[in-house]
CSV table of C-alpha atoms and ligand atoms in Angstrom, one decimal:
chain,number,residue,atom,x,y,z
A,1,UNK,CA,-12.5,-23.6,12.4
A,2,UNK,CA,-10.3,-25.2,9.5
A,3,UNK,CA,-7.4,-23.5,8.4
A,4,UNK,CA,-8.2,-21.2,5.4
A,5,UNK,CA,-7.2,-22.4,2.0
A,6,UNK,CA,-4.4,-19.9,0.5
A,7,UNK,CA,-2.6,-19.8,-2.8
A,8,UNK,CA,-0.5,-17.0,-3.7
A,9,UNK,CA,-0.6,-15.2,-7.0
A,10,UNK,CA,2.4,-13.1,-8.5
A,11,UNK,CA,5.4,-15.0,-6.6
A,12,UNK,CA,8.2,-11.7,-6.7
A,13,UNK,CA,9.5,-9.8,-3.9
A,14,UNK,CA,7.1,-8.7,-1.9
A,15,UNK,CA,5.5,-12.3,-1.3
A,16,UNK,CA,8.9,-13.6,-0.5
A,17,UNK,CA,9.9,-10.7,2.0
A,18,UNK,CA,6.6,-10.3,3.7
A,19,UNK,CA,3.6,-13.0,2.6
A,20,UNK,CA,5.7,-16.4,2.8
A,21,UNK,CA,6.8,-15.6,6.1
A,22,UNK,CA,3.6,-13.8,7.5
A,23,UNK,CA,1.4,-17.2,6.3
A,24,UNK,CA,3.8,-19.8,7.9
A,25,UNK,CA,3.4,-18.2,11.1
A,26,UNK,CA,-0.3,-17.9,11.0
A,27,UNK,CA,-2.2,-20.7,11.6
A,28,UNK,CA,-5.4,-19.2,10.7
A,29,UNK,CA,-3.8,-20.3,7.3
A,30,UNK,CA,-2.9,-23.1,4.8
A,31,UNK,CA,-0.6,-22.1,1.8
A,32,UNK,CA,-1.9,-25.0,-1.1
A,33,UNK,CA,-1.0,-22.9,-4.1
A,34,UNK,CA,1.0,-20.2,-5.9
A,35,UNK,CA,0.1,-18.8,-9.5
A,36,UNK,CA,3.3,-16.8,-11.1
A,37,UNK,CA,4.5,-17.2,-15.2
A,38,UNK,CA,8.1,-17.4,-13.1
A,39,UNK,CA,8.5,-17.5,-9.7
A,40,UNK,CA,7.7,-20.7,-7.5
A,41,UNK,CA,7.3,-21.3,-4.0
A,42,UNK,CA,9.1,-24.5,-2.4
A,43,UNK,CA,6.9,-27.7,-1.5
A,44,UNK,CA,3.4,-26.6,-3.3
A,45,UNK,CA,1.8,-26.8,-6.5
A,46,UNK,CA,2.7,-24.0,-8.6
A,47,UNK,CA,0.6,-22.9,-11.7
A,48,UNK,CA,1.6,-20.3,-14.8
A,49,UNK,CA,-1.9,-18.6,-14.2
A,50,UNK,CA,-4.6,-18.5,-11.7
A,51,UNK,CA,-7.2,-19.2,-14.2
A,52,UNK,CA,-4.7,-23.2,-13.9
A,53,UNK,CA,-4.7,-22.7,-10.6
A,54,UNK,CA,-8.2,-22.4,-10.0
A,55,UNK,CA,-9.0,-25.2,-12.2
A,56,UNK,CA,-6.7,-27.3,-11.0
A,57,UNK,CA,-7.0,-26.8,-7.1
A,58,UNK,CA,-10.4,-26.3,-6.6
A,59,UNK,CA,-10.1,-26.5,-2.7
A,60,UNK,CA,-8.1,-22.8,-2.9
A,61,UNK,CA,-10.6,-20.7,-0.6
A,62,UNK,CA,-8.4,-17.5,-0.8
A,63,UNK,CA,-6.0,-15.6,-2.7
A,64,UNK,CA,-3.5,-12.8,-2.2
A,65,UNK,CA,-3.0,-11.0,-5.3
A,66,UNK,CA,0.5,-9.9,-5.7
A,67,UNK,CA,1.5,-8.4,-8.7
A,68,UNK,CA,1.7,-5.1,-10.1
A,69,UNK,CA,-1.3,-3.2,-9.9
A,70,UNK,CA,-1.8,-2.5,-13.1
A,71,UNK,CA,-2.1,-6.5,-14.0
A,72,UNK,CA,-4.4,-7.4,-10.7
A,73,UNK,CA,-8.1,-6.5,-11.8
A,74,UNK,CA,-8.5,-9.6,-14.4
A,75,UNK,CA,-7.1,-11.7,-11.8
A,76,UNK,CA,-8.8,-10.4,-8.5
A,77,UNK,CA,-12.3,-10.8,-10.9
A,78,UNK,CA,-11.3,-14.6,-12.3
A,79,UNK,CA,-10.7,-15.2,-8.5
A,80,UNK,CA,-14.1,-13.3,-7.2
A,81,UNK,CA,-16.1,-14.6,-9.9
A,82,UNK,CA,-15.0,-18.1,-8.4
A,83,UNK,CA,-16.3,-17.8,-5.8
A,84,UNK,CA,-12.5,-16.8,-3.7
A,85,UNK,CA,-11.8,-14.1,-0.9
A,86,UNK,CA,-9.1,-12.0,-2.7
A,87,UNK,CA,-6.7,-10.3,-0.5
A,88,UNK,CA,-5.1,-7.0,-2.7
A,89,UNK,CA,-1.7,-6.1,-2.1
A,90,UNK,CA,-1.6,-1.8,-1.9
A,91,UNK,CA,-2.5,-0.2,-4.0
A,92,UNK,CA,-5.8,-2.1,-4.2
A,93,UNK,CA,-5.7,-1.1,-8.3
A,94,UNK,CA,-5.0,1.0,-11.0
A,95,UNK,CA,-8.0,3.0,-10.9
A,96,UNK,CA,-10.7,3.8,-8.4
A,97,UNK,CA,-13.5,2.6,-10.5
A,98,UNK,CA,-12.0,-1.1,-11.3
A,99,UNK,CA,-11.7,-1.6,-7.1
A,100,UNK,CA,-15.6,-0.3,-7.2
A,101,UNK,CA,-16.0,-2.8,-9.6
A,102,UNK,CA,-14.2,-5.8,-7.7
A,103,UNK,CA,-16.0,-4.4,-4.6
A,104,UNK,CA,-19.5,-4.7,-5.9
A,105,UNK,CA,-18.5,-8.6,-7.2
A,106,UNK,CA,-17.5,-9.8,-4.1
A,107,UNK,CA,-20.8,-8.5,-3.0
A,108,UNK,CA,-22.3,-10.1,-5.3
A,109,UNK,CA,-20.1,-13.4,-4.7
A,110,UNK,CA,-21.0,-13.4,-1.0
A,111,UNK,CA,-17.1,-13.7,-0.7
A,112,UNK,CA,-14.7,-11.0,1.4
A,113,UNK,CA,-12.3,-7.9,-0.7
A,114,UNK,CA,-9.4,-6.9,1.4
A,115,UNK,CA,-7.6,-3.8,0.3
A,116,UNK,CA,-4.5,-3.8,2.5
A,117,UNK,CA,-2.5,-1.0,3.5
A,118,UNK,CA,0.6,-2.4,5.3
A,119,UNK,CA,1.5,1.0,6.2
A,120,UNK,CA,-1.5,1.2,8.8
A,121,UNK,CA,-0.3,-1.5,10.6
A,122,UNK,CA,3.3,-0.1,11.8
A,123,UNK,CA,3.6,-0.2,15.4
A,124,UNK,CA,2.8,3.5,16.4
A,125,UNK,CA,0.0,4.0,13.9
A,126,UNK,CA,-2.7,4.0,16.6
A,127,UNK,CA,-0.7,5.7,19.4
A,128,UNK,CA,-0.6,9.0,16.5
A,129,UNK,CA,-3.9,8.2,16.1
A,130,UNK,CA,-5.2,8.3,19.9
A,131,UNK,CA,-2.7,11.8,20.0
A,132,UNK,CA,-3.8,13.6,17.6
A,133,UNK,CA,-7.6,12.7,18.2
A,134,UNK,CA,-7.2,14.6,21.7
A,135,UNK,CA,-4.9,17.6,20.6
A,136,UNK,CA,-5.9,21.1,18.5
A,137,UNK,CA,-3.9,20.6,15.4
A,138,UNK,CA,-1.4,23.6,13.7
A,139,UNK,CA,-0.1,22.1,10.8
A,140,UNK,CA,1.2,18.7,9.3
A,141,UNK,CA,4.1,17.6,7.5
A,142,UNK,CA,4.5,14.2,5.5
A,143,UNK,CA,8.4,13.8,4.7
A,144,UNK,CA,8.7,10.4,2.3
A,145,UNK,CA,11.7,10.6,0.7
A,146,UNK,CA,13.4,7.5,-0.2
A,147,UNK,CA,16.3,6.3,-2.9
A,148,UNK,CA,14.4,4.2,-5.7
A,149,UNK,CA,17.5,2.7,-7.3
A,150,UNK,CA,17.9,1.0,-3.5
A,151,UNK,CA,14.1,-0.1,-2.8
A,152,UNK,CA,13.0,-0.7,-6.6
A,153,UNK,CA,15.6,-2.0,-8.7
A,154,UNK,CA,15.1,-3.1,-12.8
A,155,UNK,CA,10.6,-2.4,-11.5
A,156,UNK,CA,10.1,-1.3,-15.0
A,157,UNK,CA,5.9,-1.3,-13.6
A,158,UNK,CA,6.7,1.7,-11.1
A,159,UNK,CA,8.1,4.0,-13.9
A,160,UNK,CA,4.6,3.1,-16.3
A,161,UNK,CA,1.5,4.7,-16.0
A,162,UNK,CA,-0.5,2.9,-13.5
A,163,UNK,CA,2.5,2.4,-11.9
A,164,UNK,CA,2.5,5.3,-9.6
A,165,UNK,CA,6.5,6.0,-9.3
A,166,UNK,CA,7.2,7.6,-5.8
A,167,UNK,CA,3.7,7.9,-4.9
A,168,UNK,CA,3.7,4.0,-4.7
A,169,UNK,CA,5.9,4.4,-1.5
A,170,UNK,CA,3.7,8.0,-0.9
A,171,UNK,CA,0.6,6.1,-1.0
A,172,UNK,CA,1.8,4.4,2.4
A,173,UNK,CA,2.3,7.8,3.5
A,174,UNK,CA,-1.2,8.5,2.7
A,175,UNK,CA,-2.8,5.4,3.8
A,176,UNK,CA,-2.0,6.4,7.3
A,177,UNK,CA,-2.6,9.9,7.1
A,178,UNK,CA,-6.0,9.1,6.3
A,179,UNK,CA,-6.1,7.1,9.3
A,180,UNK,CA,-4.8,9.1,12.2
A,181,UNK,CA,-6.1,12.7,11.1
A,182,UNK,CA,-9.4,12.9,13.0
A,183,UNK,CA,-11.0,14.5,10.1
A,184,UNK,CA,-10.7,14.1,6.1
A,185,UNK,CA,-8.4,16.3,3.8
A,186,UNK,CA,-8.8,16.9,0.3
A,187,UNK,CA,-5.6,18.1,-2.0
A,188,UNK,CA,-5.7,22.0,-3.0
A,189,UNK,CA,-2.8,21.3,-5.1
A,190,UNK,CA,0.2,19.5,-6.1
A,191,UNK,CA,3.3,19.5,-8.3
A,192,UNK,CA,4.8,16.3,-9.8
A,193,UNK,CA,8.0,16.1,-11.5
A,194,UNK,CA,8.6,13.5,-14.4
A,195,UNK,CA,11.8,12.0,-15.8
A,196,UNK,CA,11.3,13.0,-19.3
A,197,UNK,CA,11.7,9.3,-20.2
A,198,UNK,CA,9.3,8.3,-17.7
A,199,UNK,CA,5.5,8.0,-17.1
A,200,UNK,CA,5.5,8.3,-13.8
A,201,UNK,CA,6.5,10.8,-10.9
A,202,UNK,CA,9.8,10.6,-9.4
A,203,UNK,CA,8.8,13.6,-7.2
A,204,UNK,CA,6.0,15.3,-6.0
A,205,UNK,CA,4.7,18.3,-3.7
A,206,UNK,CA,0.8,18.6,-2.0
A,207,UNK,CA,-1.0,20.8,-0.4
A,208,UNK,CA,-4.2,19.2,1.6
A,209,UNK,CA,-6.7,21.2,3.5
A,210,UNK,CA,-9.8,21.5,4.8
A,211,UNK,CA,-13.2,23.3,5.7
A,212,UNK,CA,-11.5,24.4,8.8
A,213,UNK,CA,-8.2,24.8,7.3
A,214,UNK,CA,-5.8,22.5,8.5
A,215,UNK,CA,-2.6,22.7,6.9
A,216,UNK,CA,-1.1,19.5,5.5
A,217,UNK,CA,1.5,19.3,3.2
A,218,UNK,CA,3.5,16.5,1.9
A,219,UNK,CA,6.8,15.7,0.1
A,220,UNK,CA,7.4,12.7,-1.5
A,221,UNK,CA,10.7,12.2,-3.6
A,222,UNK,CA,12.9,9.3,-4.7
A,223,UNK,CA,16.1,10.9,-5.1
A,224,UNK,CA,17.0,10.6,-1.6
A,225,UNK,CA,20.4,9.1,-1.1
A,226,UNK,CA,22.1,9.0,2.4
A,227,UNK,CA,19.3,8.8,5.4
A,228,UNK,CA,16.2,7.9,4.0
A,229,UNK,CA,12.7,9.7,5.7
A,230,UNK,CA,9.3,8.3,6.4
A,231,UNK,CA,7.9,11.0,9.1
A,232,UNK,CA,4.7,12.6,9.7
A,233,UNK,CA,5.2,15.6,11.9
A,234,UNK,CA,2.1,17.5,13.6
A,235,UNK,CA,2.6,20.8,15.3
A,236,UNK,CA,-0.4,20.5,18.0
A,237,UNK,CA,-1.6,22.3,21.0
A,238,UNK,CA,-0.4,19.3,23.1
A,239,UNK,CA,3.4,19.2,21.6
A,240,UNK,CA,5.2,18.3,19.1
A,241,UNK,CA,4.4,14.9,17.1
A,242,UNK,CA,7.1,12.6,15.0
A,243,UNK,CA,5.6,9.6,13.8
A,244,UNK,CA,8.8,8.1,12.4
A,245,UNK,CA,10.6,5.2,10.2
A,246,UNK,CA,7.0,4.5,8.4
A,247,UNK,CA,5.5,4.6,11.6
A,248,UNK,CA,7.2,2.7,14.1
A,249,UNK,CA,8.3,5.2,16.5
A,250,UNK,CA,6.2,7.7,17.7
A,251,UNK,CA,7.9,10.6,19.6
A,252,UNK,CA,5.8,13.9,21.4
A,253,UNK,CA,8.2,17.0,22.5
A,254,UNK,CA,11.0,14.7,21.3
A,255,UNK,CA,10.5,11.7,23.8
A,256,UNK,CA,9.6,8.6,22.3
A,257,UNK,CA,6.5,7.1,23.8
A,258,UNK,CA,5.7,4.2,21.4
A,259,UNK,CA,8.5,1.6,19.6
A,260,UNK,CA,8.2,-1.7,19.0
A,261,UNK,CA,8.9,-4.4,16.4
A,262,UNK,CA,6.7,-4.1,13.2
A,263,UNK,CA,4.2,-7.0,12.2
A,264,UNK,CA,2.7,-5.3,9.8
A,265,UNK,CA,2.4,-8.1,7.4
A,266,UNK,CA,0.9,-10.7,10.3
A,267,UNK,CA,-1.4,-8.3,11.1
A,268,UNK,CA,-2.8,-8.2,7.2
A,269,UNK,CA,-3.2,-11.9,7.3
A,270,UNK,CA,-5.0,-11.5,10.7
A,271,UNK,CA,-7.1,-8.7,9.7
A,272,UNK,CA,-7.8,-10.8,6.5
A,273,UNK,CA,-9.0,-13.8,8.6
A,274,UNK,CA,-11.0,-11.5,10.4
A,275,UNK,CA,-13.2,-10.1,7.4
A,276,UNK,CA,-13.3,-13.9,6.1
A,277,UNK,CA,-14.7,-15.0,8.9
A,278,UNK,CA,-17.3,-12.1,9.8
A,279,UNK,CA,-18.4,-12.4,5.9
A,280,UNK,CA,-17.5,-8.8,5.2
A,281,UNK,CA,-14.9,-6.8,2.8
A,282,UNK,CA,-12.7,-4.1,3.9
A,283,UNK,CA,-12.1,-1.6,0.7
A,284,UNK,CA,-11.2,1.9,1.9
A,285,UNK,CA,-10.2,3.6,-1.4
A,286,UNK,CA,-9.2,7.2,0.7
A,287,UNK,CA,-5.3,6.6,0.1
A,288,UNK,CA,-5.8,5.9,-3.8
A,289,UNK,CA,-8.6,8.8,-4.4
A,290,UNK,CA,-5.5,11.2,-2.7
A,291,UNK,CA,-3.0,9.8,-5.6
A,292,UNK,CA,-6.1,10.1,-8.3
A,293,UNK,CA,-6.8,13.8,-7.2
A,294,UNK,CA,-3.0,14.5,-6.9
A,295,UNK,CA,-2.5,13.7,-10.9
A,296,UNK,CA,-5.5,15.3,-11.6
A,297,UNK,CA,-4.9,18.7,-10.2
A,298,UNK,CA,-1.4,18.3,-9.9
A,299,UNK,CA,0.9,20.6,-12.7
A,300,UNK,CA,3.5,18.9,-14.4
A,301,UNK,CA,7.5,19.3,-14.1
A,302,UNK,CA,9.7,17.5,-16.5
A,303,UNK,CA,12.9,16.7,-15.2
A,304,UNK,CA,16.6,14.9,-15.6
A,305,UNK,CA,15.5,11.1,-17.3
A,306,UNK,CA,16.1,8.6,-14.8
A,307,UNK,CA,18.2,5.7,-15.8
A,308,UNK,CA,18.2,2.6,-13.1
B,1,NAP,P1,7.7,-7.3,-8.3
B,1,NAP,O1,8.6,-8.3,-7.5
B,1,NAP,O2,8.2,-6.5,-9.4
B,1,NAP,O3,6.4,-8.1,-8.9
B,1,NAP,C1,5.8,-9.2,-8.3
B,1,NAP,C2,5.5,-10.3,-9.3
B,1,NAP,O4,4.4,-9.9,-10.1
B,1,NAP,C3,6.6,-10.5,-10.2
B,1,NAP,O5,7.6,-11.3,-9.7
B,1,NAP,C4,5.9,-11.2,-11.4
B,1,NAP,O6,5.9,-12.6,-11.2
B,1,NAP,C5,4.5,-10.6,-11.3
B,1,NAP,N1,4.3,-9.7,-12.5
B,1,NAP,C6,5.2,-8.7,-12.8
B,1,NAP,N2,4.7,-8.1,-14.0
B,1,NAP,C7,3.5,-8.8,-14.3
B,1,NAP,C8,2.6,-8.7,-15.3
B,1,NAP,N3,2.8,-7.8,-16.3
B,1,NAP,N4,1.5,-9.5,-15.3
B,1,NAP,C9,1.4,-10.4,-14.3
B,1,NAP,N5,2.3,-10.6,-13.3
B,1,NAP,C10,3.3,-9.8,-13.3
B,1,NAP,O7,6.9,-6.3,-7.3
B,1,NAP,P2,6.8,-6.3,-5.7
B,1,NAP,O8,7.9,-5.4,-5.2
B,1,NAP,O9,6.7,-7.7,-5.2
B,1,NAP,O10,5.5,-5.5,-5.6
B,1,NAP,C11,4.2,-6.1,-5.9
B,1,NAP,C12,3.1,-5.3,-5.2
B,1,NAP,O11,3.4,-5.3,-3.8
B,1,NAP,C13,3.1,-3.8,-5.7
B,1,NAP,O12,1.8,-3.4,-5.8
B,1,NAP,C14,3.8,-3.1,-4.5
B,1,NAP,O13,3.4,-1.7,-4.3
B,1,NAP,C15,3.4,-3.9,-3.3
B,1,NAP,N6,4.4,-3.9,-2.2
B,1,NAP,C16,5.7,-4.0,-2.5
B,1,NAP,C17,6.6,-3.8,-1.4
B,1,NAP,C18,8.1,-4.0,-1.6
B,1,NAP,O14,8.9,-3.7,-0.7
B,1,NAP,N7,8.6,-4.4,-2.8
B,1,NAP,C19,6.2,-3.5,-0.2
B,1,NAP,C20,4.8,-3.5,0.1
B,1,NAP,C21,3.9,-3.6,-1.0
B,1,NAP,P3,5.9,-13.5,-12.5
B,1,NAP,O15,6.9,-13.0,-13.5
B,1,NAP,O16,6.4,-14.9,-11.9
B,1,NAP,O17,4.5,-13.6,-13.0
C-alpha cells in the first residue's frame, strides 16, 4: 500500500516534541502539509487554515488535529466533511456530545476518527493490565501530581473553560485507568480547587467506585514542585502494584518486572494506520465522560490565584 497522505494542523509543541518525529520514522506515512495561523514545519507547504489547506492540497488523505481542544471540533468536521481520516490529539474534545457528533460524520464520511490517548501506550500499560486482570483487587490509588509552571508555560487554553487545567494531564491518568481496571468505575465524588482567577482546576480529589465496591481514589494537583508523580498503585491479593512515571515501569512487591523505552507517540501513528486501513474509527470517550462527571458532581474550592 501507498504511504498515507498527512498534513498536520495546529503546528505548537506537542507536534514538534512528539508528531514530527513519530511521522518521519513511520513509513506508513507521508507528511505533505501543515495548517497553523503561526507555526511552520520545514520543507512543506504550510497553510494559515485547514479550510487553505484542504483547498489547496487536495491529495491530503489524513490529518492530526493538534490544537487546543476547545478550537478542534470546526476543524476535525471541515476535515471529516472532506472526506479526511482525522487523528484527535487527547482530549478528543471539549464536550462529549461534539466527539459523538464527529463520530457519527466519519460514519457517515466512510472515513476513520482516532481519539488518541498517548497515555495508553506507555510501556507497562498492558503488563498492569494482564496483573490486575488475574488478581482480587483492595484498593487503587492514582497520584498525578505535576508542576504546571514547568510542563505548561504562558498555555493561557489550560486555565479557560474547556481547557481542563490539571485534569488535562489527569485525563492521561484516567485514560489508562480505564484500561487496565478489569471492570468500569464511576465517580461517587470529587472536590476541585480553583485559582480564583482561573476557570479551570489547579487541583482535584475523586472518589470512584463500583457495584462491587472497589475503592479508587485519585489525586491530581499541579502545584507539585521537587519530584514530580505519575503512579497508579493497586493493593491486590497477588501483591503490591506501582505502575510508575506515566506508566513506564511497572513494579509488583517492589520488583520491577516491566521497563522499557516509551513509543507512545509511534504507536499512535501505528494504531492510526491500523484503523485507516481496516475502515474503522477508534472513539473511546470513558477518560473524558470521568472529567465530565468529575465537574459535574464535583464541589468547588476557591483557592490562591495562580499567576504563571
Ligand atoms: P500549544 O503548543 O499551546 O498549542 C498547539 C498549537 O495550537 C499552537 O501552537 C497554536 O498554533 C494552535 N492554537 C492555539 N490556540 C489556538 C486557537 N485559539 N485556535 C486555533 N489554533 C490554536 O499546545 P500543545 O502543548 O501542543 O497541546 C496541544 C494538544 O496536545 C492539547 O490538547 C494537549 O492536551 C495535547 N498534548 C500536549 C502534550 C504536551 O506535552 N504539551 C502532550 C500530549 C498531548 P498557531 O498559533 O500556529 O495556530
Amino acid at each position: 500500500m501507498s504511504p498515507i497522505n498527512i498534513a498536520i494542523v495546529g503546528v505548537g509543541k506537542i507536534v514538534r516534541d512528539q508528531h514530527l518525529p513519530a511521522l518521519a520514522k513511520n513509513a506508513d506515512y507521508r507528511l505533505i502539509a501543515a495548517a497553523s495561523r503561526h507555526g511552520t514545519v520545514d520543507g512543506i507547504d504550510n497553510f494559515k487554515s485547514i479550510e487553505a489547506m484542504i483547498d489547496a492540497v487536495p491529495a491530503v488523505e489524513a490529518v492530526s488535529l493538534c490544537m487546543p481542544p476547545q478550537y478542534r471540533y470546526e476543524a476535525a468536521r471541515t476535515a471529516l466533511a472532506a472526506g479526511k481520516h482525522v487523528f484527535l490529539e487527547k482530549p478528543p474534545g471539549a464536550t462529549l456530545s461534539e466527539v459523538a457528533d464527529l463520530e457519527a460524520l466519519a460514519e457517515e464520511k466512510g472515513v476513520s476518527l482516532f481519539a488518541s490517548w498517548h497515555s495508553r501506550y506507555a510501556p507497562a500499560v498492558e503488563a498492569a493490565k494482564t496483573f490486575l486482570a488475574s488478581a482480587a483487587i483492595r484498593n487503587v490509588r492514582i497520584i498525578w501530581k505535576e508542576d504546571v509552571r514547568h510542563w505548561h508555560p504562558n498555555q493561557e487554553w489550560i486555565w479557560a473553560a474547556g481547557g481542563l487545567g490539571v485534569f488535562d494531564p489527569g485525563i492521561n491518568a484516567l485514560s489508562i485507568m480505564t484500561h487496565i481496571l478489569p471492570r468500569p468505575v464511576f465517580i461517587t465524588s470529587a472536590t476541585l480547587e480553583f485559582p480564583e482567577n482561573r476557570d479551570a482546576p489547579i487541583a482535584a480529589t475523586i472518589a470512584f467506585s463500583d457495584a462491587e465496591k472497589l475503592d479508587v481514589a485519585a489525586e491530581f494537583d499541579w502545584r507539585q514542585t521537587g519530584k514530580q508523580s505519575w503512579d497508579i498503585v493497586a493493593e491486590t491479593d497477588a501483591g503490591g502494584m506501582v505502575l510508575s512515571e506515566g506508566g513506564a515501569k511497572l513494579a509488583i512487591d517492589g520488583k520491577i518486572v516491566h521497563e522499557e523505552p516509551e513509543q507512545e507517540y509511534p504507536m499512535l501513528y501505528r494504531r492510526f494506520a491500523e484503523i485507516i486501513k481496516a475502515g474503522r474509527s477508534d472513539v473511546d470517550l470513558a477518560p473524558l465522560r470521568h472529567v465530565a462527571d468529575a465537574f459535574m458532581l464535583g464541589r468547588r474550592k476557591f483557592v490562591e490565584a495562580f499567576h504563571d
